Tab-separated table of N, CA and C in Angstrom:
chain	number	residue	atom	x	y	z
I	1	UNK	N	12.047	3.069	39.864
I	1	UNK	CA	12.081	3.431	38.458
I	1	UNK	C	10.733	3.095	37.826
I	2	UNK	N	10.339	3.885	37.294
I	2	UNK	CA	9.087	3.904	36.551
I	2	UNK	C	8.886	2.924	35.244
I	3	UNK	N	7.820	1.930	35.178
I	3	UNK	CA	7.861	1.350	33.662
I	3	UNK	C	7.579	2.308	32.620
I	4	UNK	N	8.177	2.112	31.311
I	4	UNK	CA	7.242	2.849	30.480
I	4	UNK	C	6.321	2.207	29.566
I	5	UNK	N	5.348	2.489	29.140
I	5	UNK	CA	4.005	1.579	28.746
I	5	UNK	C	3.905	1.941	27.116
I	6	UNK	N	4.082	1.133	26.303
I	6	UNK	CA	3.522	1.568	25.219
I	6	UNK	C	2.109	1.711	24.754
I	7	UNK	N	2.230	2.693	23.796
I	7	UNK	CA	0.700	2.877	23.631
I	7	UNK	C	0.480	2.588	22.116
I	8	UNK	N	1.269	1.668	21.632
I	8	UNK	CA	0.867	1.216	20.342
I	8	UNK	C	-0.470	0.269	20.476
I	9	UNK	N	-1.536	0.205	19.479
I	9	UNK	CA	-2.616	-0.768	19.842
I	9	UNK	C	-1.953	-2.220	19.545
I	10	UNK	N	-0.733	-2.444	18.656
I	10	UNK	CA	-0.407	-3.185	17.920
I	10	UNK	C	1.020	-3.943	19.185
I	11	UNK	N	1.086	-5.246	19.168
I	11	UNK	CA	2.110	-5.928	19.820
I	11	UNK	C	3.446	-6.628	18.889
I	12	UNK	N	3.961	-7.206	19.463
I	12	UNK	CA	5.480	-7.688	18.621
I	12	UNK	C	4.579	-9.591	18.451
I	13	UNK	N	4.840	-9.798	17.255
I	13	UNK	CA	4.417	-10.693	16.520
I	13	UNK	C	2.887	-10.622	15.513
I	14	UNK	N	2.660	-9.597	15.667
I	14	UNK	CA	1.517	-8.987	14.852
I	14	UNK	C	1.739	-8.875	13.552
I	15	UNK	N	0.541	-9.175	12.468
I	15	UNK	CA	1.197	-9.146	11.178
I	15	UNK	C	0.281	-8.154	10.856
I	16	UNK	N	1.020	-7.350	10.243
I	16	UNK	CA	0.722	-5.940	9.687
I	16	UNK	C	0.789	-5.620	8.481
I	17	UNK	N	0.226	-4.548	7.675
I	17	UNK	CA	0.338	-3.503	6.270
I	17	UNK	C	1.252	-2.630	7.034
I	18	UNK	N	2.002	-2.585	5.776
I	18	UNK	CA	2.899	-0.794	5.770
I	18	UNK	C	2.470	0.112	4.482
I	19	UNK	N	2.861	1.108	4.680
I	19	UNK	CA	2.091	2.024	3.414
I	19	UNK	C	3.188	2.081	2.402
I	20	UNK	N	2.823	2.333	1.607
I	20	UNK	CA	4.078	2.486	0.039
I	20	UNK	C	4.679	4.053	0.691
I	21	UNK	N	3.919	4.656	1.338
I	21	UNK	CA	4.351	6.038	1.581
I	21	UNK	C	5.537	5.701	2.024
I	22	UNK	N	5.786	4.811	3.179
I	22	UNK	CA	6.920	4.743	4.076
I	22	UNK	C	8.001	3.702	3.435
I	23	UNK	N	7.709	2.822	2.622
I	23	UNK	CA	8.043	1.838	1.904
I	23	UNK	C	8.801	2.264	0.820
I	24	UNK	N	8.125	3.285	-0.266
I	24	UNK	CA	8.482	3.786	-1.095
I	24	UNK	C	8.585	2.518	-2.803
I	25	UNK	N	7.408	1.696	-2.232
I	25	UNK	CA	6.763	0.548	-3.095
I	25	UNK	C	6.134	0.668	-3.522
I	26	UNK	N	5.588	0.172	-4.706
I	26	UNK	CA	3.979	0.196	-5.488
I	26	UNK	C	2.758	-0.195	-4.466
I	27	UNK	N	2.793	-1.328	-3.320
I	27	UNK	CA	1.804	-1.942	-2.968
I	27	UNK	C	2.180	-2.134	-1.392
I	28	UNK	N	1.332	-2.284	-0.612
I	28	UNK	CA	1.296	-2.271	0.780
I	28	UNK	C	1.921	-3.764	0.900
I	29	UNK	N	3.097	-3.351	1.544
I	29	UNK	CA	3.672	-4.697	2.169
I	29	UNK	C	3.500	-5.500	3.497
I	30	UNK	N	3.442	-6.731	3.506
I	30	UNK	CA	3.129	-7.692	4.952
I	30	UNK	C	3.590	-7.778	5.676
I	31	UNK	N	3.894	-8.053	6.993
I	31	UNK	CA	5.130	-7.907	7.475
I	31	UNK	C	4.625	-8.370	9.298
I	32	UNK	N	5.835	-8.617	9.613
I	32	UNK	CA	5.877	-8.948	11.509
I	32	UNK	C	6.089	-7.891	11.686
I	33	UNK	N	4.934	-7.707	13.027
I	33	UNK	CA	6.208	-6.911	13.762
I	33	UNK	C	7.067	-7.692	14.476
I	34	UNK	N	8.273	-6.717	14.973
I	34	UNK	CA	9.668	-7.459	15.633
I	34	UNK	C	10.009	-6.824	16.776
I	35	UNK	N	9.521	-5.115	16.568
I	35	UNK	CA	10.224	-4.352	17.744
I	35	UNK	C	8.776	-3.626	17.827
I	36	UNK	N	8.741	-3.085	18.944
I	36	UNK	CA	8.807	-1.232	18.856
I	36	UNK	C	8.876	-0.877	20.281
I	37	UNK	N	9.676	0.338	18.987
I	37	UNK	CA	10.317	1.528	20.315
I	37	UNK	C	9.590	2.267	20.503
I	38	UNK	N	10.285	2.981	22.226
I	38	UNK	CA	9.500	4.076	22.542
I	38	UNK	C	10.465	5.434	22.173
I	39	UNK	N	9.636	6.468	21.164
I	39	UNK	CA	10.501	7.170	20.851
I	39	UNK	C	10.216	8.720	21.463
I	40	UNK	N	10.703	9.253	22.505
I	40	UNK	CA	9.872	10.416	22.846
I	40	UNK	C	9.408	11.247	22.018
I	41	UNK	N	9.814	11.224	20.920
I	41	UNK	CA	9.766	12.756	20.432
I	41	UNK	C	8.379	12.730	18.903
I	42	UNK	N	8.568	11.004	18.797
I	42	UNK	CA	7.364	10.801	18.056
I	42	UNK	C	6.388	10.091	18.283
I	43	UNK	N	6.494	9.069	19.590
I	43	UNK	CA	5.745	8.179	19.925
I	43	UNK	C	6.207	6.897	19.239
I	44	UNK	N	5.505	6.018	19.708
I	44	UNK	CA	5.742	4.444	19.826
I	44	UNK	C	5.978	4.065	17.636
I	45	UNK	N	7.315	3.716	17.631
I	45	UNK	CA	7.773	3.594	16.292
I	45	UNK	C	7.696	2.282	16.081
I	46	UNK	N	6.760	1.691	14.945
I	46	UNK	CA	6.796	-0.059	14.811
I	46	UNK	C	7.863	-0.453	13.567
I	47	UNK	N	8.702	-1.622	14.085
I	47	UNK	CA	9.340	-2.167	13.077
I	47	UNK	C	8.830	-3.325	12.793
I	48	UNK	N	8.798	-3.679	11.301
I	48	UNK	CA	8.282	-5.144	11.104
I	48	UNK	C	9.619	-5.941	9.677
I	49	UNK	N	9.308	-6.863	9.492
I	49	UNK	CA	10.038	-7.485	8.778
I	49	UNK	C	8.957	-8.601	7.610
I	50	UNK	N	9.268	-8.326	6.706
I	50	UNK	CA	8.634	-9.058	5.514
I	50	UNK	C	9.078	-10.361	5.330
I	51	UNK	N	8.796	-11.373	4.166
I	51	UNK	CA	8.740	-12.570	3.855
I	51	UNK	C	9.958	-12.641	2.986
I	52	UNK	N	10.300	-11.110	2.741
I	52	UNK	CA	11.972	-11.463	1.908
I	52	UNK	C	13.406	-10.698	3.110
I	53	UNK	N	12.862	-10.495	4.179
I	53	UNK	CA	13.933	-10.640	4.868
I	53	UNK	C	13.951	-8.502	5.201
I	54	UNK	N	12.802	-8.211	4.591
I	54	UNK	CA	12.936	-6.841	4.590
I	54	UNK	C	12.369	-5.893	5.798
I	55	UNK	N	13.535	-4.750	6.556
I	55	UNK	CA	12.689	-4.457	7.748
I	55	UNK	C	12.211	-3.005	7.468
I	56	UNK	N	11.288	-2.752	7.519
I	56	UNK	CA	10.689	-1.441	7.630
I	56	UNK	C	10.163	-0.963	8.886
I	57	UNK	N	10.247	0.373	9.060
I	57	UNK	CA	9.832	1.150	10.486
I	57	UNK	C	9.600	2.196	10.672
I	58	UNK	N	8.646	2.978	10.959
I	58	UNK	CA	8.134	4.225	11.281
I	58	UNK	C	6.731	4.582	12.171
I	59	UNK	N	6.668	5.193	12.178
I	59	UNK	CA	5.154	5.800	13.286
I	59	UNK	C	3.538	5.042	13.041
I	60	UNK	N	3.427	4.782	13.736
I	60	UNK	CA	1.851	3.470	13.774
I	60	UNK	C	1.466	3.946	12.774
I	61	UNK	N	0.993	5.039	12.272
I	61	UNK	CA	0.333	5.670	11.086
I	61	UNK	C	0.534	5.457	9.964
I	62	UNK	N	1.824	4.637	9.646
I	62	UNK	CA	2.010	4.258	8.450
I	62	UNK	C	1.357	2.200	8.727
I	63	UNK	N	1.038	2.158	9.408
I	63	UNK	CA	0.857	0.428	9.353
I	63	UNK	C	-0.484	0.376	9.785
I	64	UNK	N	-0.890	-0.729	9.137
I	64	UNK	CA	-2.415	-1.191	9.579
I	64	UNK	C	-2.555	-2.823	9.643
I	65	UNK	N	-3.968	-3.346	10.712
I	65	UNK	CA	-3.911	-4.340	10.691
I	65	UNK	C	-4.190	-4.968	9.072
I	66	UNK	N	-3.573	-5.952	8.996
I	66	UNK	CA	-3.544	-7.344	8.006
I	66	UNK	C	-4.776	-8.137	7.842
I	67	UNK	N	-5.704	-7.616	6.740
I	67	UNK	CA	-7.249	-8.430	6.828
I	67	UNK	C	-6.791	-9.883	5.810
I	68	UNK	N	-6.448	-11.050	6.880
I	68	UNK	CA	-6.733	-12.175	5.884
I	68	UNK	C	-7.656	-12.731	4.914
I	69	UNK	N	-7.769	-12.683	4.057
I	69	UNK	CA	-8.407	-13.237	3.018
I	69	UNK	C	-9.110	-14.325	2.856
């Protein structure tokens, strides 16, 4: 059986931006990642979870790395 490899640049414990696009928030939210799947039909889908318990998830394109301050 074959592995399958993700091709997200991004790993599970990574702290990330999500976009308001996907959020549907005023401001880019922080967040872990927790999962990601491999989704055939769109590619590697990241879920992350925020500081109030909140999980958001969709296609790498909506998330970016987290420039600490």
């Amino acid at each position: 059986m074959k592995k399958e490899t993700s091709q997200s640049p991004y790993k599970v414990g990574d702290i990330l931006e999500v976009s308001p696009y996907l959020t549907m928030l005023d401001d880019w939210i922080i967040g872990k990642v927790i999962k990601i799947f491999k989704n055939p039909f769109i590619g590697d889908e990241i879920a992350i979870e925020d500081d109030k318990g909140r999980i958001f998830f969709g296609v790498k394109d909506y998330f970016k790395p987290h420039k600490i301050q």
